[in-house]
PDB file of C-alpha atoms in Angstrom:
ATOM      1  CA  LYS A   1     116.211 164.278 -32.471  1.00 72.00           C
ATOM      2  CA  LYS A   2     114.353 162.068 -29.994  1.00 82.00           C
ATOM      3  CA  SER A   3     117.160 162.468 -27.480  1.00 85.00           C
ATOM      4  CA  GLU A   4     116.861 166.270 -27.774  1.00 88.00           C
ATOM      5  CA  VAL A   5     113.132 166.074 -27.020  1.00 90.00           C
ATOM      6  CA  ALA A   6     113.769 163.700 -24.105  1.00 93.00           C
ATOM      7  CA  THR A   7     116.408 166.082 -22.733  1.00 94.00           C
ATOM      8  CA  VAL A   8     113.967 169.001 -22.830  1.00 95.00           C
ATOM      9  CA  CYS A   9     111.300 166.882 -21.125  1.00 95.00           C
ATOM     10  CA  TYR A  10     113.688 165.791 -18.366  1.00 96.00           C
ATOM     11  CA  VAL A  11     114.708 169.395 -17.731  1.00 97.00           C
ATOM     12  CA  ASP A  12     111.002 170.227 -17.368  1.00 96.00           C
ATOM     13  CA  ILE A  13     110.702 167.403 -14.826  1.00 94.00           C
ATOM     14  CA  CYS A  14     113.694 168.872 -12.956  1.00 95.00           C
ATOM     15  CA  LYS A  15     111.952 172.233 -12.880  1.00 94.00           C
ATOM     16  CA  ALA A  16     108.714 170.661 -11.656  1.00 92.00           C
ATOM     17  CA  ALA A  17     110.555 168.775  -8.911  1.00 92.00           C
ATOM     18  CA  THR A  18     111.665 172.061  -7.335  1.00 91.00           C
ATOM     19  CA  PHE A  19     108.040 172.803  -6.448  1.00 90.00           C
ATOM     20  CA  VAL A  20     107.802 169.842  -4.079  1.00 87.00           C
ATOM     21  CA  SER A  21     109.519 169.858  -0.699  1.00 85.00           C
ATOM     22  CA  ASN A  22     112.474 167.564  -0.060  1.00 77.00           C
ATOM     23  CA  SER A  23     110.687 166.293   3.010  1.00 77.00           C
ATOM     24  CA  GLU A  24     107.701 165.023   1.035  1.00 75.00           C
ATOM     25  CA  LYS A  25     108.024 161.269   0.738  1.00 73.00           C
ATOM     26  CA  GLY A  26     107.524 159.540  -2.567  1.00 69.00           C
ATOM     27  CA  ASN A  27     108.108 162.620  -4.690  1.00 76.00           C
ATOM     28  CA  SER A  28     108.154 160.918  -8.064  1.00 85.00           C
ATOM     29  CA  ALA A  29     109.625 163.923  -9.876  1.00 87.00           C
ATOM     30  CA  ARG A  30     112.659 163.935  -7.573  1.00 86.00           C
ATOM     31  CA  ILE A  31     113.029 160.180  -8.029  1.00 88.00           C
ATOM     32  CA  ILE A  32     113.040 160.634 -11.810  1.00 91.00           C
ATOM     33  CA  VAL A  33     115.566 163.470 -11.557  1.00 92.00           C
ATOM     34  CA  ALA A  34     117.876 161.310  -9.462  1.00 91.00           C
ATOM     35  CA  SER A  35     117.712 158.557 -12.067  1.00 94.00           C
ATOM     36  CA  VAL A  36     118.537 160.819 -15.046  1.00 94.00           C
ATOM     37  CA  GLU A  37     120.706 163.521 -13.451  1.00 95.00           C
ATOM     38  CA  LYS A  38     124.027 162.029 -14.525  1.00 95.00           C
ATOM     39  CA  GLU A  39     122.916 161.631 -18.143  1.00 95.00           C
ATOM     40  CA  LEU A  40     121.455 165.146 -18.224  1.00 95.00           C
ATOM     41  CA  LYS A  41     124.736 166.584 -17.013  1.00 96.00           C
ATOM     42  CA  GLU A  42     126.662 164.589 -19.626  1.00 95.00           C
ATOM     43  CA  ILE A  43     124.404 165.827 -22.418  1.00 95.00           C
ATOM     44  CA  LEU A  44     123.901 169.450 -21.374  1.00 97.00           C
ATOM     45  CA  PHE A  45     127.202 170.267 -19.708  1.00 96.00           C
ATOM     46  CA  ASN A  46     129.756 168.673 -22.021  1.00 95.00           C
ATOM     47  CA  PHE A  47     132.477 171.325 -22.259  1.00 93.00           C
ATOM     48  CA  ASN A  48     133.748 169.912 -25.553  1.00 93.00           C
ATOM     49  CA  LYS A  49     130.329 169.630 -27.177  1.00 92.00           C
ATOM     50  CA  PRO A  50     127.713 172.009 -25.742  1.00 92.00           C
ATOM     51  CA  PHE A  51     124.074 170.979 -26.184  1.00 94.00           C
ATOM     52  CA  LYS A  52     122.480 172.394 -29.317  1.00 93.00           C
ATOM     53  CA  ASN A  53     118.810 172.793 -30.111  1.00 88.00           C
ATOM     54  CA  GLU A  54     117.222 171.562 -33.322  1.00 85.00           C
ATOM     55  CA  GLU A  55     118.262 174.774 -35.119  1.00 89.00           C
ATOM     56  CA  GLY A  56     121.889 173.962 -34.307  1.00 91.00           C
ATOM     57  CA  ASN A  57     122.342 176.788 -31.780  1.00 94.00           C
ATOM     58  CA  ILE A  58     123.826 176.216 -28.338  1.00 96.00           C
ATOM     59  CA  ASP A  59     120.813 176.082 -26.037  1.00 97.00           C
ATOM     60  CA  GLU A  60     121.970 178.260 -23.153  1.00 97.00           C
ATOM     61  CA  THR A  61     118.413 178.759 -21.929  1.00 97.00           C
ATOM     62  CA  LEU A  62     117.885 175.032 -21.439  1.00 98.00           C
ATOM     63  CA  MET A  63     121.271 174.749 -19.768  1.00 98.00           C
ATOM     64  CA  VAL A  64     120.371 177.586 -17.367  1.00 98.00           C
ATOM     65  CA  ASP A  65     116.956 176.026 -16.658  1.00 97.00           C
ATOM     66  CA  CYS A  66     118.614 172.748 -15.782  1.00 97.00           C
ATOM     67  CA  LEU A  67     121.391 174.270 -13.696  1.00 97.00           C
ATOM     68  CA  VAL A  68     118.947 176.421 -11.698  1.00 96.00           C
ATOM     69  CA  SER A  69     116.718 173.400 -11.084  1.00 95.00           C
ATOM     70  CA  LEU A  70     119.592 171.150 -10.058  1.00 96.00           C
ATOM     71  CA  PHE A  71     120.799 173.868  -7.686  1.00 94.00           C
ATOM     72  CA  MET A  72     117.322 174.185  -6.166  1.00 93.00           C
ATOM     73  CA  LEU A  73     117.168 170.418  -5.674  1.00 92.00           C
ATOM     74  CA  ASN A  74     120.652 169.984  -4.227  1.00 91.00           C
ATOM     75  CA  PRO A  75     122.463 173.304  -3.650  1.00 91.00           C
ATOM     76  CA  ASP A  76     125.574 171.958  -1.922  1.00 89.00           C
ATOM     77  CA  LYS A  77     126.221 169.285  -4.523  1.00 91.00           C
ATOM     78  CA  VAL A  78     125.794 171.667  -7.465  1.00 91.00           C
ATOM     79  CA  ALA A  79     127.688 174.555  -5.853  1.00 89.00           C
ATOM     80  CA  ASN A  80     130.632 172.301  -5.026  1.00 87.00           C
ATOM     81  CA  SER A  81     130.806 170.485  -8.350  1.00 90.00           C
ATOM     82  CA  LEU A  82     129.173 172.043 -11.398  1.00 90.00           C
ATOM     83  CA  PHE A  83     129.681 175.671 -10.376  1.00 89.00           C
ATOM     84  CA  ASN A  84     133.397 175.005  -9.862  1.00 88.00           C
ATOM     85  CA  ASP A  85     133.622 173.169 -13.180  1.00 92.00           C
ATOM     86  CA  PHE A  86     131.960 176.080 -14.981  1.00 92.00           C
ATOM     87  CA  VAL A  87     134.309 178.648 -13.438  1.00 88.00           C
ATOM     88  CA  GLU A  88     137.365 176.567 -14.375  1.00 88.00           C
ATOM     89  CA  SER A  89     136.149 175.833 -17.915  1.00 90.00           C
ATOM     90  CA  ASN A  90     137.916 177.410 -20.874  1.00 89.00           C
ATOM     91  CA  ASN A  91     134.589 177.533 -22.697  1.00 91.00           C
ATOM     92  CA  ALA A  92     132.989 180.991 -22.427  1.00 90.00           C
ATOM     93  CA  VAL A  93     129.516 179.527 -23.035  1.00 94.00           C
ATOM     94  CA  PHE A  94     129.610 177.695 -19.726  1.00 94.00           C
ATOM     95  CA  LYS A  95     130.844 180.739 -17.854  1.00 92.00           C
ATOM     96  CA  ARG A  96     127.989 182.737 -19.347  1.00 93.00           C
ATOM     97  CA  VAL A  97     125.530 179.974 -18.370  1.00 95.00           C
ATOM     98  CA  LEU A  98     126.830 180.119 -14.796  1.00 93.00           C
ATOM     99  CA  VAL A  99     126.408 183.903 -14.619  1.00 90.00           C
ATOM    100  CA  LYS A 100     122.891 183.683 -16.087  1.00 94.00           C
ATOM    101  CA  THR A 101     122.060 180.934 -13.606  1.00 94.00           C
ATOM    102  CA  LEU A 102     123.239 183.005 -10.653  1.00 91.00           C
ATOM    103  CA  LEU A 103     121.359 186.048 -11.932  1.00 91.00           C
ATOM    104  CA  ARG A 104     118.166 184.036 -12.218  1.00 93.00           C
ATOM    105  CA  ILE A 105     118.603 182.628  -8.721  1.00 91.00           C
ATOM    106  CA  ALA A 106     119.192 186.149  -7.383  1.00 89.00           C
ATOM    107  CA  HIS A 107     116.272 187.734  -9.259  1.00 88.00           C
ATOM    108  CA  GLU A 108     113.731 185.013  -8.606  1.00 82.00           C
ATOM    109  CA  GLY A 109     114.720 184.666  -4.990  1.00 69.00           C
ATOM    110  CA  THR A 110     113.057 181.904  -3.136  1.00 68.00           C
ATOM    111  CA  ASN A 111     109.459 181.356  -4.087  1.00 76.00           C
ATOM    112  CA  LEU A 112     109.141 178.389  -1.769  1.00 84.00           C
ATOM    113  CA  PRO A 113     110.512 178.047   1.756  1.00 85.00           C
ATOM    114  CA  TRP A 114     112.599 174.957   0.962  1.00 86.00           C
ATOM    115  CA  ASN A 115     114.377 176.459  -2.033  1.00 86.00           C
ATOM    116  CA  PRO A 116     117.879 177.836  -1.486  1.00 88.00           C
ATOM    117  CA  THR A 117     118.761 181.465  -2.198  1.00 86.00           C
ATOM    118  CA  ILE A 118     121.703 183.266  -3.736  1.00 87.00           C
ATOM    119  CA  SER A 119     123.082 183.841  -0.242  1.00 86.00           C
ATOM    120  CA  ASP A 120     123.742 180.097  -0.022  1.00 81.00           C
ATOM    121  CA  ILE A 121     126.471 180.631  -2.627  1.00 85.00           C
ATOM    122  CA  TYR A 122     128.249 183.647  -1.131  1.00 82.00           C
ATOM    123  CA  VAL A 123     130.702 181.928   1.177  1.00 77.00           C
ATOM    124  CA  SER A 124     131.730 179.128  -1.161  1.00 78.00           C
ATOM    125  CA  HIS A 125     131.898 181.107  -4.402  1.00 79.00           C
ATOM    126  CA  ALA A 126     132.615 184.772  -3.747  1.00 83.00           C
ATOM    127  CA  GLY A 127     136.263 184.284  -4.752  1.00 84.00           C
ATOM    128  CA  ASN A 128     135.363 182.280  -7.856  1.00 82.00           C
ATOM    129  CA  LEU A 129     132.853 184.890  -8.966  1.00 82.00           C
ATOM    130  CA  ARG A 130     135.334 187.697  -8.425  1.00 84.00           C
ATOM    131  CA  LYS A 131     137.851 185.761 -10.542  1.00 82.00           C
ATOM    132  CA  LEU A 132     135.236 185.164 -13.234  1.00 80.00           C
ATOM    133  CA  PHE A 133     134.233 188.828 -13.463  1.00 79.00           C
ATOM    134  CA  GLN A 134     137.876 189.933 -13.555  1.00 82.00           C
ATOM    135  CA  GLU A 135     138.394 187.501 -16.412  1.00 79.00           C
ATOM    136  CA  PHE A 136     135.456 189.006 -18.330  1.00 73.00           C
ATOM    137  CA  LYS A 137     136.677 192.518 -17.597  1.00 73.00           C
ATOM    138  CA  GLY A 138     140.281 191.766 -18.429  1.00 62.00           C
TER     139      GLY A 138
END
């Protein structure tokens, strides 16, 4: 239970870190994110054991919050690793999380000048997204 609470808190720190520019030195939130990013990914994005909340339900909302935040913090890294992993996954939950993440990025746009936009994904993932939607349709 404590690890679930810690996971939620670290995702909140990830979200907070997106509000501070990359160029700002000594951004403690970004430093914390860098130190826990690997563990967060292992806990939240385990294709064999998706993260569940205390009620025992898969916590897609928390997964989307984390994925959006990680994308905002490092768009190239996330687009070239996690997004690809989600598209290739056989687990429909992760495909749904990816679609919800992209929808949130598109709807929210860029609130801050240093945050990436949905257009940053077009070139690298148009084919993957087409494949994903054909899979859902099919």
